[in-house]
Coordinates of C-alpha atoms and ligand atoms in Angstrom, one line a residue:
M1008 CA 81.2 75.5 75.5
K1009 CA 78.5 74.7 72.9
L1010 CA 78.4 78.0 71.0
T1011 CA 78.9 79.0 67.4
L1012 CA 80.7 82.0 66.0
H1013 CA 77.6 83.7 64.7
E1014 CA 75.7 83.1 67.9
V1015 CA 78.6 84.7 69.9
A1016 CA 78.6 87.6 67.3
K1017 CA 75.0 88.3 68.1
V1018 CA 75.5 88.1 71.9
V1019 CA 78.4 90.5 71.9
G1020 CA 77.1 92.8 69.2
A1021 CA 80.1 92.3 66.8
Q1022 CA 80.5 95.3 64.6
N1023 CA 82.1 93.7 61.6
D1024 CA 80.2 92.1 58.6
L1025 CA 80.1 88.3 59.0
S1026 CA 77.9 87.4 56.1
D1027 CA 80.8 85.9 54.2
V1028 CA 82.3 84.1 57.2
E1029 CA 81.4 80.5 57.8
D1030 CA 79.6 79.7 61.0
V1031 CA 81.7 77.3 63.1
D1032 CA 81.4 75.6 66.4
L1033 CA 83.7 77.0 69.1
N1034 CA 85.4 74.6 71.4
Q1035 CA 86.8 76.6 74.4
I1036 CA 87.5 80.2 75.0
E1037 CA 91.0 81.0 76.2
F1038 CA 92.9 84.2 77.0
D1039 CA 96.3 82.6 77.4
S1040 CA 97.7 81.7 74.0
R1041 CA 99.6 78.8 75.6
K1042 CA 96.3 77.1 76.3
I1043 CA 94.8 77.4 72.9
S1044 CA 94.2 74.1 71.0
T1045 CA 92.3 73.1 67.9
G1046 CA 88.9 74.6 67.5
D1047 CA 89.3 77.1 70.3
F1048 CA 88.2 80.8 70.4
F1049 CA 90.8 83.3 71.4
L1050 CA 90.2 86.2 73.8
P1051 CA 92.9 88.9 73.7
L1052 CA 93.1 90.7 77.0
K1053 CA 95.4 93.4 78.3
G1054 CA 97.7 92.0 80.9
E1055 CA 101.3 93.0 81.2
R1056 CA 101.3 92.5 77.4
N1057 CA 98.5 93.2 75.0
G1058 CA 96.8 89.9 74.1
H1059 CA 96.2 91.3 70.6
D1060 CA 100.0 90.8 70.0
F1061 CA 99.4 87.1 70.4
I1062 CA 96.4 86.7 67.9
D1063 CA 98.7 85.2 65.2
L1064 CA 100.1 82.7 67.7
A1065 CA 96.6 81.7 68.8
F1066 CA 95.7 80.9 65.2
Q1067 CA 99.0 78.9 64.8
N1068 CA 98.0 76.9 67.9
G1069 CA 94.6 76.0 66.3
A1070 CA 92.2 78.8 67.2
V1071 CA 89.3 79.0 64.7
A1072 CA 88.3 82.6 65.5
T1073 CA 89.2 85.4 67.9
L1074 CA 87.6 88.5 69.5
S1075 CA 89.4 91.7 68.6
E1076 CA 89.3 95.4 69.2
K1077 CA 90.8 96.1 65.8
A1078 CA 90.4 94.8 62.2
I1079 CA 92.6 91.8 61.4
E1080 CA 93.5 90.1 58.1
G1081 CA 93.1 86.5 57.1
H1082 CA 91.3 85.0 60.0
P1083 CA 87.7 85.0 61.3
Y1084 CA 87.2 87.5 64.1
L1085 CA 84.5 89.4 66.0
L1086 CA 85.1 93.2 66.2
V1087 CA 84.1 94.6 69.6
E1088 CA 84.8 97.8 71.6
N1089 CA 86.1 96.0 74.6
C1090 CA 87.1 92.3 74.6
L1091 CA 86.7 91.9 78.4
R1092 CA 83.2 93.4 78.3
A1093 CA 82.3 91.0 75.4
F1094 CA 83.6 88.1 77.4
Q1095 CA 81.5 89.1 80.4
Q1096 CA 78.4 89.5 78.2
L1097 CA 79.0 86.1 76.7
A1098 CA 79.3 84.5 80.2
A1099 CA 76.0 86.2 81.4
Y1100 CA 74.2 84.8 78.3
Y1101 CA 75.8 81.4 78.7
V1102 CA 74.9 80.9 82.4
E1103 CA 71.3 82.1 81.8
R1104 CA 70.8 79.8 78.8
S1105 CA 72.2 76.8 80.7
R1106 CA 69.5 77.1 83.4
V1107 CA 72.0 75.9 86.0
D1108 CA 71.4 76.7 89.7
V1109 CA 74.0 79.3 90.6
I1110 CA 75.4 79.4 94.2
A1111 CA 77.7 82.4 94.8
V1112 CA 80.1 82.6 97.7
T1113 CA 82.0 85.7 98.8
G1114 CA 83.8 86.7 101.9
S1115 CA 87.3 86.8 103.3
N1116 CA 89.0 83.9 104.9
G1117 CA 86.8 80.9 104.4
K1118 CA 85.2 81.6 101.1
T1119 CA 87.3 79.0 99.3
T1120 CA 86.7 76.4 102.0
T1121 CA 83.0 77.1 102.0
K1122 CA 82.8 77.0 98.2
D1123 CA 84.7 73.6 98.2
M1124 CA 82.4 72.2 100.9
I1125 CA 79.2 73.2 99.1
A1126 CA 80.5 71.8 95.8
Q1127 CA 81.5 68.5 97.4
L1128 CA 78.1 68.1 99.1
L1129 CA 76.2 69.0 95.9
S1130 CA 78.4 66.7 93.7
T1131 CA 76.9 63.7 95.6
T1132 CA 73.6 64.3 93.9
Y1133 CA 74.1 66.7 91.0
H1134 CA 76.5 67.4 88.2
T1135 CA 78.4 70.2 89.9
Y1136 CA 81.1 72.5 88.7
K1137 CA 83.0 75.1 90.8
T1138 CA 85.6 77.9 90.6
Q1139 CA 89.1 76.5 90.1
G1140 CA 92.0 78.1 91.9
N1141 CA 91.8 81.8 92.2
Y1142 CA 89.5 82.3 89.1
N1143 CA 87.2 84.5 91.1
N1144 CA 87.6 88.0 89.6
E1145 CA 86.2 89.8 86.6
I1146 CA 88.1 87.5 84.2
G1147 CA 88.3 84.3 86.2
M1148 CA 84.5 84.1 87.0
P1149 CA 83.3 84.5 83.4
Y1150 CA 86.0 82.0 82.5
T1151 CA 84.6 79.5 85.1
I1152 CA 81.1 80.0 83.7
L1153 CA 82.2 79.4 80.1
H1154 CA 84.2 76.3 81.0
M1155 CA 81.5 74.5 82.9
P1156 CA 80.7 71.1 81.4
D1157 CA 77.5 70.9 79.3
K1158 CA 75.8 68.6 81.8
T1159 CA 76.3 70.9 84.8
E1160 CA 73.3 71.3 87.1
K1161 CA 74.8 73.3 90.0
L1162 CA 77.5 75.9 89.6
V1163 CA 79.3 77.1 92.7
L1164 CA 81.1 80.4 92.0
E1165 CA 83.5 82.2 94.2
M1166 CA 83.4 86.0 93.9
G1167 CA 86.4 87.9 95.0
Q1168 CA 86.8 91.6 95.5
D1169 CA 89.8 93.9 95.2
H1170 CA 87.8 97.1 94.8
L1171 CA 84.3 98.3 95.7
G1172 CA 82.0 97.4 92.8
D1173 CA 83.7 94.2 91.8
I1174 CA 81.1 91.9 93.4
K1175 CA 78.2 93.9 91.9
L1176 CA 79.6 93.3 88.4
L1177 CA 80.1 89.6 89.1
S1178 CA 76.7 89.1 90.7
E1179 CA 75.0 90.8 87.7
I1180 CA 76.8 88.5 85.3
A1181 CA 76.0 85.3 87.3
K1182 CA 72.6 86.1 88.7
P1183 CA 72.9 83.8 91.8
H1184 CA 69.9 81.9 93.2
I1185 CA 71.7 81.3 96.5
A1186 CA 74.4 83.6 97.8
V1187 CA 76.6 83.1 100.8
V1188 CA 78.6 85.8 102.5
T1189 CA 81.3 84.4 104.9
L1190 CA 82.8 86.4 107.7
V1191 CA 83.5 90.1 107.1
A1192 CA 86.6 90.2 109.3
E1193 CA 89.6 91.0 107.3
A1194 CA 93.3 90.7 108.2
H1195 CA 94.5 92.7 105.2
L1196 CA 92.3 95.6 104.1
E1197 CA 94.3 96.2 100.9
F1198 CA 92.4 98.7 98.8
F1199 CA 89.4 99.0 101.1
G1200 CA 90.5 100.7 104.2
S1201 CA 87.6 99.7 106.5
R1202 CA 85.5 96.8 107.5
E1203 CA 82.4 98.8 106.6
K1204 CA 83.6 99.2 103.0
I1205 CA 84.3 95.5 102.9
A1206 CA 80.9 94.6 104.1
E1207 CA 79.3 97.0 101.6
G1208 CA 81.3 95.4 98.8
K1209 CA 80.4 91.9 99.8
M1210 CA 76.7 92.7 100.2
Q1211 CA 76.6 93.7 96.5
I1212 CA 76.3 90.0 95.9
T1213 CA 72.6 90.7 96.2
E1214 CA 72.5 93.1 93.2
G1215 CA 72.2 90.4 90.6
M1216 CA 70.2 87.9 92.6
T1217 CA 66.9 86.6 91.3
S1218 CA 63.9 87.8 93.3
D1219 CA 63.3 84.3 94.7
G1220 CA 66.9 84.2 95.9
I1221 CA 68.2 83.1 99.3
L1222 CA 70.9 85.1 101.0
I1223 CA 72.9 83.5 103.7
V1224 CA 74.9 85.9 105.9
P1225 CA 76.7 86.0 109.3
D1226 CA 75.2 87.6 112.4
D1227 CA 77.6 90.5 112.2
P1228 CA 75.6 93.8 112.6
I1229 CA 78.0 95.5 110.2
I1230 CA 76.0 94.1 107.2
N1231 CA 72.6 95.4 108.5
P1232 CA 72.6 98.6 106.4
Y1233 CA 72.9 96.5 103.2
L1234 CA 70.3 93.8 103.8
P1235 CA 67.8 93.5 100.9
D1236 CA 64.1 93.5 101.6
N1237 CA 63.0 91.5 98.5
Q1238 CA 64.9 88.3 99.3
T1239 CA 64.9 85.6 101.9
V1240 CA 67.7 86.2 104.4
I1241 CA 69.1 83.4 106.5
R1242 CA 71.5 84.5 109.2
F1243 CA 74.1 82.2 110.8
G1244 CA 75.7 82.5 114.3
L1245 CA 74.7 82.2 117.9
D1246 CA 70.9 82.5 118.4
E1247 CA 70.3 83.1 114.7
D1248 CA 68.4 81.1 112.0
I1249 CA 71.1 78.5 111.8
F1250 CA 73.8 77.7 114.4
V1251 CA 76.3 75.2 115.5
T1252 CA 75.9 73.3 118.8
E1253 CA 78.0 70.8 120.7
L1254 CA 81.2 71.6 118.8
E1255 CA 84.1 69.3 119.7
E1256 CA 87.5 69.7 118.1
S1257 CA 90.1 66.9 118.3
K1258 CA 93.6 66.5 116.8
D1259 CA 92.4 66.0 113.3
S1260 CA 88.7 66.2 113.2
L1261 CA 85.6 68.2 114.1
H1262 CA 82.3 67.0 115.5
F1263 CA 79.2 69.2 115.8
K1264 CA 75.5 69.4 115.7
T1265 CA 73.3 72.1 114.1
N1266 CA 69.7 73.2 114.7
F1267 CA 68.6 72.0 111.3
L1268 CA 70.1 68.5 110.9
E1269 CA 68.9 65.5 112.8
K1270 CA 72.3 63.9 113.6
A1271 CA 75.8 65.1 114.4
V1272 CA 78.3 65.9 111.6
D1273 CA 81.9 64.5 111.6
L1274 CA 84.5 65.9 109.4
P1275 CA 88.2 65.2 109.0
V1276 CA 89.4 68.8 109.3
T1277 CA 90.3 71.1 112.2
G1278 CA 89.7 74.7 113.1
K1279 CA 86.5 75.8 114.8
Y1280 CA 85.7 78.2 112.0
N1281 CA 85.4 75.2 109.7
A1282 CA 82.4 74.0 111.7
T1283 CA 80.7 77.2 110.6
N1284 CA 81.8 76.8 107.0
A1285 CA 80.5 73.2 107.1
M1286 CA 77.2 74.2 108.6
V1287 CA 76.6 76.8 105.9
A1288 CA 77.5 74.2 103.2
A1289 CA 75.2 71.7 104.8
Y1290 CA 72.4 74.2 104.8
V1291 CA 72.9 75.0 101.1
A1292 CA 72.9 71.3 100.3
K1293 CA 69.7 70.8 102.3
L1294 CA 68.0 73.7 100.5
L1295 CA 68.9 71.9 97.2
M1296 CA 67.4 68.6 98.4
V1297 CA 70.6 66.6 99.1
P1298 CA 69.4 63.9 101.5
E1299 CA 70.6 64.3 105.1
E1300 CA 72.3 60.9 105.1
T1301 CA 74.2 61.8 102.0
I1302 CA 75.4 65.0 103.7
Y1303 CA 76.9 63.1 106.6
E1304 CA 78.6 60.6 104.3
A1305 CA 80.0 63.3 102.1
F1306 CA 81.6 65.2 105.0
K1307 CA 83.4 62.0 106.1
D1308 CA 85.7 62.2 103.1
L1309 CA 85.9 65.9 102.8
R1310 CA 89.1 67.0 101.0
L1311 CA 89.9 70.7 101.0
T1312 CA 92.0 72.0 98.1
K1313 CA 95.0 74.1 98.8
N1314 CA 94.4 77.8 98.3
R1315 CA 96.3 79.3 95.4
T1316 CA 97.0 82.6 97.1
E1317 CA 97.0 82.5 100.8
W1318 CA 98.2 84.3 103.8
K1319 CA 100.2 82.2 106.2
K1320 CA 102.2 82.7 109.4
A1321 CA 105.9 82.0 109.6
A1322 CA 107.0 80.3 112.9
N1323 CA 108.7 83.5 113.9
G1324 CA 105.5 85.5 113.4
A1325 CA 106.2 87.0 110.0
D1326 CA 103.3 87.2 107.5
I1327 CA 103.7 85.1 104.3
L1328 CA 101.7 85.8 101.1
S1329 CA 102.1 82.5 99.3
D1330 CA 101.3 82.1 95.6
V1331 CA 103.4 79.3 94.5
Y1332 CA 101.4 77.2 92.1
N1333 CA 101.4 78.9 88.7
A1334 CA 102.7 82.0 87.2
N1335 CA 102.1 84.3 84.2
P1336 CA 103.3 87.9 83.9
T1337 CA 99.9 89.4 84.6
A1338 CA 99.4 87.5 87.8
M1339 CA 102.9 88.2 89.0
A1340 CA 102.5 91.9 88.4
L1341 CA 99.1 92.0 90.0
I1342 CA 100.2 90.2 93.2
L1343 CA 103.2 92.5 93.5
E1344 CA 100.9 95.5 93.3
T1345 CA 98.6 94.1 95.9
F1346 CA 101.5 93.2 98.2
S1347 CA 103.0 96.7 97.7
A1348 CA 99.8 98.4 98.7
I1349 CA 99.7 96.7 102.1
P1350 CA 101.1 99.0 104.9
K1351 CA 104.3 97.8 106.6
N1352 CA 104.2 96.6 110.2
A1353 CA 106.0 98.9 112.6
G1354 CA 109.7 98.0 112.4
G1355 CA 109.1 95.3 109.7
K1356 CA 110.4 94.9 106.2
K1357 CA 108.6 93.8 103.1
I1358 CA 110.4 91.1 101.1
A1359 CA 109.5 89.7 97.7
V1360 CA 110.8 86.3 96.5
L1361 CA 110.2 85.8 92.8
A1362 CA 111.0 82.7 90.8
D1363 CA 110.9 81.9 87.1
M1364 CA 107.6 81.7 85.2
K1365 CA 107.8 78.6 83.0
E1366 CA 106.6 78.0 79.4
L1367 CA 106.9 81.5 78.2
G1368 CA 108.7 80.5 75.1
T1369 CA 111.1 82.6 73.1
A1370 CA 109.9 85.9 74.7
S1371 CA 110.5 84.5 78.2
I1372 CA 113.3 86.9 79.2
A1373 CA 111.4 89.9 77.9
L1374 CA 108.2 88.8 79.6
H1375 CA 110.1 88.5 82.9
E1376 CA 111.6 92.0 82.4
S1377 CA 108.1 93.3 81.9
I1378 CA 107.6 92.9 85.7
L1379 CA 110.1 95.7 86.4
D1380 CA 107.6 98.5 86.8
S1381 CA 105.6 96.5 89.3
L1382 CA 108.7 96.4 91.7
S1383 CA 108.1 99.4 93.9
V1384 CA 111.3 100.9 95.3
D1385 CA 109.2 102.7 98.0
N1386 CA 107.4 99.7 99.2
L1387 CA 109.8 96.7 98.9
D1388 CA 112.9 96.4 101.1
M1389 CA 114.4 93.3 99.8
L1390 CA 114.1 91.2 96.7
F1391 CA 115.2 87.6 96.1
F1392 CA 115.1 86.3 92.5
Y1393 CA 115.5 82.6 91.8
G1394 CA 115.8 80.8 88.4
Q1395 CA 117.3 81.4 85.0
D1396 CA 115.1 83.5 82.8
I1397 CA 114.4 85.9 85.7
K1398 CA 118.1 86.9 86.0
S1399 CA 117.8 89.7 83.6
L1400 CA 114.9 91.2 85.7
S1401 CA 117.1 90.8 88.7
D1402 CA 119.9 92.8 87.0
L1403 CA 117.4 95.6 86.1
A1404 CA 116.0 95.7 89.6
R1405 CA 119.5 95.9 91.1
R1406 CA 120.0 99.2 89.2
R1407 CA 116.9 100.7 90.8
F1408 CA 117.1 99.4 94.3
P1409 CA 119.6 100.3 97.0
E1410 CA 122.8 98.3 97.3
N1411 CA 122.5 94.9 99.1
T1412 CA 118.8 94.7 98.7
V1413 CA 118.6 92.6 95.6
F1414 CA 119.8 89.0 95.5
F1415 CA 119.9 86.4 92.7
F1416 CA 120.0 82.7 93.1
E1417 CA 120.5 80.4 90.1
K1418 CA 118.5 77.4 89.0
S1419 CA 119.6 76.0 85.7
D1420 CA 120.5 72.6 84.2
T1421 CA 123.9 72.7 85.8
K1422 CA 123.4 74.6 89.0
D1423 CA 120.7 74.9 91.7
D1424 CA 121.1 77.4 94.5
F1425 CA 117.9 76.4 96.2
D1426 CA 119.4 75.6 99.6
A1427 CA 121.3 78.9 99.6
L1428 CA 118.2 80.8 98.7
S1429 CA 116.2 79.1 101.4
Q1430 CA 118.9 79.9 104.0
A1431 CA 119.2 83.5 102.9
I1432 CA 115.5 84.0 103.3
V1433 CA 115.4 82.4 106.8
D1434 CA 118.4 84.5 107.9
N1435 CA 116.7 87.7 106.7
L1436 CA 113.1 87.2 107.9
S1437 CA 112.3 88.9 111.1
K1438 CA 109.0 88.6 113.1
D1439 CA 107.4 91.9 111.9
D1440 CA 108.2 91.3 108.2
Q1441 CA 105.9 90.5 105.4
I1442 CA 107.1 88.2 102.6
L1443 CA 105.6 87.4 99.2
L1444 CA 106.6 84.3 97.3
K1445 CA 105.5 83.8 93.7
G1446 CA 106.7 81.6 90.9
S1447 CA 105.8 78.5 88.8
H1448 CA 105.0 75.4 90.7
S1449 CA 108.1 73.6 89.5
M1450 CA 110.4 76.2 91.2
K1451 CA 109.4 74.6 94.5
L1452 CA 108.8 77.8 96.5
A1453 CA 106.1 75.9 98.3
D1454 CA 109.0 74.0 100.1
I1455 CA 110.3 77.4 101.4
V1456 CA 106.9 78.3 102.6
T1457 CA 106.7 75.1 104.5
R1458 CA 110.1 75.6 106.0
L1459 CA 109.2 79.2 107.2
E1460 CA 106.0 77.9 108.8
N1461 CA 107.8 75.2 110.7
L1462 CA 111.1 76.7 111.8
E1463 CA 111.8 77.2 115.4
Ligands
IGM1133 O1 95.8 87.1 87.2 S1 95.4 86.1 86.2 O2 96.2 84.9 86.2 N1 93.9 85.7 86.5 C1 93.3 84.8 85.6 C2 91.8 84.8 85.8 O3 91.4 84.6 87.1 C3 92.0 85.4 88.0 C4 93.5 85.6 87.9 C5 95.5 86.9 84.7 C6 94.7 88.0 84.4 CL1 93.7 88.8 85.6 C7 94.8 88.6 83.2 C8 95.6 88.0 82.2 CL2 95.7 88.8 80.6 C9 96.2 86.3 83.7 C10 96.3 86.9 82.5 C11 97.3 86.2 81.5 O4 97.1 85.1 81.3 N2 98.3 87.0 81.1 C12 99.2 86.4 80.2 C13 100.2 87.1 79.5 C14 100.5 88.5 79.7 N3 100.7 89.6 79.8 S2 99.3 84.8 79.7 C15 100.6 85.0 78.7 C16 101.0 86.3 78.7 C17 101.2 83.9 77.9 N4 102.0 84.4 76.8 C18 102.8 85.5 77.3 C19 102.1 86.7 77.8 C20 102.6 83.2 76.3 C21 103.6 83.5 75.2 C22 105.0 83.5 75.5 C23 105.9 83.7 74.5 C24 105.4 84.1 73.2 O5 106.3 84.3 72.2 C25 104.0 84.1 73.0 C26 103.2 83.9 74.0

């Protein structure tokens, strides 16, 4: 980020007088005080805790300035009405000023894969940056924009939606030149309720698009009411503008042709839907002048990143919501709320497995306890806790939940109940159940997910 404090003040309309405050270069913008280093700019957000409580800590860690919704003493700050809005305004300014080409991807299953494939193809020819992990919401997408390296030429942004209106906001911030909507089919409707609403939400990706934009959408008629008339629309699917032919799937690869590339494409991943994702990615690359030969070569060593949050199937048929790579209190509370809102399967249970969140410092136990109100007695049937600092949360939960529904397994320097935890989960998981697993990477919940997927 190459921005100075006074420049940011102008962009966000800071309300305080900065005439006596020295203008300084800002290094990175960070909302997690653990990530602040020398020269950074702090963004206090409201998560489980109010980020304003961590402003002092951010300065101790090396911040040179902060946004703030209230006056503060002794440090440079920018006073604004709403820190999140200011952050979004700054991202909109930054992406426009940078003149990068923005490619936006939204959709259900497949958007992360499509985003990764587009970025991999473009990176053969251009300095390319893309959404990392699940940073695809109203906080994560602006963060992605503000963290792109200076030399970036193509920016591939994933846009996620939890509620109707989310994508409109994101599109208006990023102003995409090319937008891709992947399949509208949705396994878990969450807050939407219907495929029509999901389609409507996704099609809001056009709201911020430039008038010379190109929109790439599936042949699904459900999107017809939302097609724009001032942009080029490319449809993909049988008998559409672009389509896959001669698809062959083998044990660990796909081979297919398309109507717009001379030669066949080979890629080292399986799943027929991945041919569609790859075709769309190839089309975007071609639009942006990546040579065809380069596209074929890049596909040969395609590597897909693991999703951060993903639905999987246990071997016995149970649904697994796996989010096992990192954890902070806000993310843990949010995923519990999302999981709780999903209707139960007939005759099935809902189970949450929560493990320690690491690096939360002296307030760690209290920060774990702050999750309590996100544990819904009405929607969760069984809770497994695993770790050390999470024990206190487990004790609080035990007082609210019925007997024999809350279980604690220890992991400390002297004891590790991992095998007992893993066995208890296996013993309790039935085919119609839904199970959420969330915790820091080092808690190894990923190994339990793998076990559930592969058990006979
Ligand atoms: O869900 S998120 O992870 N998100 C990030 C962006 O992309 C999409 C997903 C998320 C969101 Cl949406 C919002 C927030 Cl505010 C994460 C956060 C977040 O980072 N929350 C954090 C906290 C809260 N509440 S980070 C963090 C806290 C670190 N902080 C504790 C509280 C460290 C700390 C520990 C002990 C101390 O004494 C002082 C600070």
